[in-house]
CSV table of C-alpha atoms in Angstrom, one decimal:
chain,number,residue,atom,x,y,z
M,927,MET,CA,-7.9,-16.7,15.7
M,928,ARG,CA,-6.8,-16.0,12.1
M,929,TRP,CA,-8.4,-14.0,9.4
M,930,VAL,CA,-7.9,-15.2,5.8
M,931,THR,CA,-9.1,-13.7,2.5
M,932,THR,CA,-9.6,-16.2,-0.3
M,933,VAL,CA,-9.9,-15.2,-4.0
M,934,ILE,CA,-11.3,-17.5,-6.6
M,935,ASN,CA,-11.0,-16.7,-10.3
M,936,THR,CA,-12.7,-18.8,-12.9
M,937,TYR,CA,-11.8,-19.0,-16.5
M,938,GLU,CA,-12.5,-21.1,-19.6
M,939,SER,CA,-9.6,-23.2,-20.7
M,940,PRO,CA,-8.7,-22.3,-24.3
M,941,SER,CA,-7.5,-25.9,-25.1
M,942,ASN,CA,-10.7,-27.8,-24.2
M,943,GLY,CA,-13.4,-25.3,-23.2
M,944,ASP,CA,-13.6,-26.6,-19.6
M,945,VAL,CA,-14.3,-24.1,-16.8
M,946,GLU,CA,-11.4,-24.1,-14.5
M,947,CYS,CA,-10.6,-22.0,-11.4
M,948,PHE,CA,-7.5,-20.6,-9.7
M,949,MET,CA,-7.8,-20.1,-6.0
M,950,TYR,CA,-5.5,-18.4,-3.5
M,951,SER,CA,-5.7,-17.3,0.1
M,952,TYR,CA,-3.7,-14.9,2.1
M,953,ASP,CA,-3.5,-14.0,5.8
M,954,THR,CA,-5.2,-10.8,6.7
M,955,THR,CA,-5.1,-11.2,10.5
M,956,GLU,CA,-2.8,-8.2,11.1
M,957,ASN,CA,-5.0,-5.8,9.1
M,958,MET,CA,-8.2,-7.1,10.8
M,959,LEU,CA,-6.7,-6.8,14.2
M,960,ARG,CA,-5.6,-3.2,13.4
M,961,GLU,CA,-9.1,-2.3,12.2
M,962,HIS,CA,-10.7,-3.9,15.4
M,963,ILE,CA,-8.3,-2.1,17.7
M,964,LEU,CA,-8.8,1.3,16.0
M,965,GLY,CA,-12.5,0.7,16.1
M,966,LYS,CA,-12.4,0.1,19.8
M,967,LEU,CA,-10.2,3.2,20.3
M,968,SER,CA,-12.8,5.3,18.5
M,969,GLU,CA,-15.5,4.0,20.8
M,970,PHE,CA,-13.5,5.4,23.7
M,971,GLY,CA,-13.2,8.8,22.1
M,972,PHE,CA,-9.7,8.5,20.6
M,973,VAL,CA,-9.5,10.3,17.2
M,974,GLU,CA,-5.9,9.5,16.3
M,975,ILE,CA,-3.0,7.5,17.6
M,976,GLY,CA,0.6,7.7,16.2
M,977,LEU,CA,4.3,7.2,16.5
M,978,ILE,CA,7.0,9.7,16.0
M,979,ASP,CA,10.5,8.4,15.2
M,980,THR,CA,12.8,10.8,17.1
M,981,ALA,CA,15.8,10.3,14.8
M,982,THR,CA,14.0,10.9,11.5
M,983,GLN,CA,11.1,13.0,12.9
M,984,ILE,CA,8.7,11.0,10.7
M,985,CYS,CA,5.2,10.6,12.1
M,986,THR,CA,3.0,7.6,11.4
M,987,SER,CA,-0.5,8.2,12.4
M,988,TYR,CA,-3.7,6.3,12.4
M,989,LEU,CA,-7.1,8.1,12.3
M,990,THR,CA,-9.6,6.0,14.1
M,991,GLY,CA,-12.7,7.3,12.3
M,992,ALA,CA,-14.2,8.7,15.5
M,993,GLN,CA,-15.2,11.9,13.6
M,994,GLY,CA,-17.4,10.0,11.2
M,995,PRO,CA,-18.1,6.7,9.4
M,996,ALA,CA,-14.8,6.6,7.6
M,997,PRO,CA,-12.6,3.6,8.2
M,998,ALA,CA,-9.3,3.9,10.0
M,999,ALA,CA,-6.6,5.5,7.8
M,1000,GLU,CA,-2.8,5.5,8.1
M,1001,SER,CA,-0.7,8.5,7.1
M,1002,ILE,CA,3.0,9.1,7.2
M,1003,SER,CA,4.4,12.6,7.2
M,1004,PRO,CA,7.1,14.8,8.7
M,1005,TYR,CA,6.0,15.6,12.3
M,1006,GLY,CA,6.7,19.4,11.9
M,1007,GLU,CA,4.3,19.6,8.9
M,1008,LYS,CA,1.6,17.7,10.8
M,1009,THR,CA,2.0,20.1,13.7
M,1010,LYS,CA,1.6,23.2,11.5
M,1011,LYS,CA,-1.5,21.8,9.9
M,1012,TYR,CA,-3.0,21.0,13.3
M,1013,ALA,CA,-2.2,24.5,14.7
M,1014,ALA,CA,-3.8,26.2,11.7
M,1015,ASP,CA,-7.2,24.6,12.7
M,1016,MET,CA,-7.0,26.0,16.2
M,1017,ALA,CA,-9.8,28.3,17.3
M,1018,PRO,CA,-9.1,31.8,18.6
M,1019,PRO,CA,-7.7,33.0,20.9
M,1020,ALA,CA,-5.1,30.3,20.3
M,1021,GLN,CA,-2.0,31.5,18.6
M,1022,PRO,CA,-0.8,29.0,15.9
M,1023,GLN,CA,2.9,30.0,16.5
M,1024,SER,CA,2.7,29.3,20.2
M,1025,ALA,CA,0.9,26.0,19.5
M,1026,VAL,CA,3.6,25.0,17.0
M,1027,ARG,CA,6.3,25.8,19.7
M,1028,ALA,CA,4.5,23.9,22.4
M,1029,LEU,CA,3.9,20.9,20.1
M,1030,SER,CA,7.4,20.9,18.7
M,1031,LEU,CA,9.3,17.6,19.0
M,1032,ALA,CA,12.1,19.4,20.9
M,1033,ASN,CA,9.6,20.7,23.5
M,1034,ILE,CA,8.0,17.3,23.8
M,1035,LEU,CA,11.3,15.5,24.2
M,1036,GLU,CA,12.5,18.0,26.8
M,1037,THR,CA,9.3,17.5,28.8
M,1038,LEU,CA,9.5,13.7,28.5
M,1039,SER,CA,13.1,13.8,29.8
M,1040,ARG,CA,11.7,14.8,33.2
M,1041,GLU,CA,8.0,13.7,33.2
M,1042,GLU,CA,6.1,10.5,32.2
M,1043,ALA,CA,3.8,12.3,29.7
M,1044,PHE,CA,3.3,15.6,27.9
M,1045,ILE,CA,-0.4,16.6,27.7
M,1046,TYR,CA,-1.7,19.3,25.4
M,1047,THR,CA,-5.3,20.5,25.1
M,1048,ALA,CA,-6.6,22.8,22.3
M,1049,SER,CA,-9.8,24.2,20.9
M,1050,ILE,CA,-10.2,23.1,17.3
M,1051,ARG,CA,-12.5,24.5,14.5
M,1052,ASP,CA,-14.5,21.6,13.2
M,1053,GLY,CA,-16.8,23.1,10.6
M,1054,ALA,CA,-19.3,25.3,12.4
M,1055,ARG,CA,-18.5,24.0,15.8
M,1056,ILE,CA,-15.5,24.1,18.2
M,1057,ARG,CA,-14.2,20.9,19.6
M,1058,ARG,CA,-11.8,20.3,22.4
M,1059,ASP,CA,-8.8,17.9,21.9
M,1060,ARG,CA,-6.4,16.4,24.3
M,1061,ILE,CA,-3.1,15.0,23.0
M,1062,VAL,CA,-1.0,12.8,25.3
M,1063,PHE,CA,2.6,12.1,24.3
M,1064,SER,CA,4.8,9.4,26.0
M,1065,TRP,CA,7.7,7.2,25.2
M,1066,LEU,CA,6.7,4.0,23.4
M,1067,ASP,CA,9.3,1.9,25.3
M,1068,ASP,CA,12.4,2.1,27.5
M,1069,ARG,CA,14.7,2.7,24.5
M,1070,ARG,CA,13.3,6.2,24.1
M,1071,GLU,CA,13.6,6.3,20.4
M,1072,THR,CA,9.9,6.5,19.5
M,1073,VAL,CA,7.2,8.8,21.0
M,1074,PHE,CA,3.7,7.4,21.1
M,1075,TYR,CA,0.8,9.8,21.1
M,1076,CYS,CA,-3.0,9.6,21.2
M,1077,ARG,CA,-5.4,12.4,20.5
M,1078,SER,CA,-8.9,12.3,21.9
M,1079,ASP,CA,-12.0,14.5,21.5
M,1080,ILE,CA,-12.9,15.7,25.0
M,1081,THR,CA,-15.6,18.0,24.0
M,1082,LYS,CA,-18.4,16.1,25.7
M,1083,ASP,CA,-16.4,15.9,28.9
M,1084,VAL,CA,-15.6,19.6,28.9
M,1085,GLU,CA,-19.3,20.4,28.2
M,1086,LYS,CA,-20.4,18.2,31.1
M,1087,GLU,CA,-17.9,19.8,33.4
M,1088,GLU,CA,-19.0,23.3,32.4
M,1089,GLN,CA,-22.6,22.3,33.0
M,1090,ARG,CA,-21.7,20.9,36.4
M,1091,ILE,CA,-19.9,24.2,37.3
M,1092,PHE,CA,-22.9,26.2,36.1
M,1093,GLU,CA,-25.3,24.1,38.2
M,1094,LEU,CA,-23.0,24.4,41.3
M,1095,SER,CA,-22.8,28.2,40.8
M,1096,ALA,CA,-26.6,28.5,40.5
M,1097,ALA,CA,-27.0,26.4,43.6
M,1098,LYS,CA,-24.5,28.5,45.5
M,1099,LEU,CA,-26.2,31.7,44.4
M,1100,GLU,CA,-29.6,30.3,45.5
M,1101,ALA,CA,-28.1,29.3,48.9
M,1102,ASP,CA,-26.6,32.8,49.3
M,1103,ARG,CA,-30.0,34.4,48.6
M,1104,ALA,CA,-31.7,32.0,51.1
M,1105,ASN,CA,-29.0,32.8,53.7
M,1106,GLU,CA,-29.5,36.6,53.1
M,1107,ALA,CA,-33.2,36.2,53.4
M,1108,LYS,CA,-32.8,34.3,56.7
M,1109,SER,CA,-30.4,36.9,58.0
M,1110,ALA,CA,-32.8,39.7,57.1
M,1111,PHE,CA,-35.7,37.8,58.8
M,1112,LEU,CA,-33.7,37.2,62.0
M,1113,SER,CA,-32.5,40.8,62.0
M,1114,SER,CA,-36.0,42.1,61.8
M,1115,MET,CA,-37.3,39.6,64.4
M,1116,SER,CA,-34.6,40.7,66.9
M,1117,HIS,CA,-35.6,44.3,66.6
């Protein structure tokens, strides 16, 4: 399947007054595929994907639009600057300096030298609410020149897990109370 954009411009010929048109088409398949892929990623909770060139430390990132109706956007920046901006949005008790160290390219490369992936989670201020992010870094291919990363919003998953833990704690407390009541009853019956 190919996507094509066609543009038609009409104009009046100065020589005879006839209406003429100029038409051209260009292939937009790559852009459409990128938009569709990023749209699917946002459906799965991915907020951003990107590539980091280890030689130049330049980061090319694609925001998927998962945080709102905005279309996917591409940005290119030095990875260190991107890390500092991200760390500045972290919610207390996170320390931006330790986050910058943990997310430094040197630390990521050191971890990737011995493991398949480097995973980092953080609490991020997002207006009035706090959201939880997970960033996974791995090598793009076997040449090990480019690091691929994806950042996802795991807030709903964390909230579900916290709710499940709360419910399990409440059930355990109720079972302990029932067990104590049963023990007290049996103790009084034996006397």
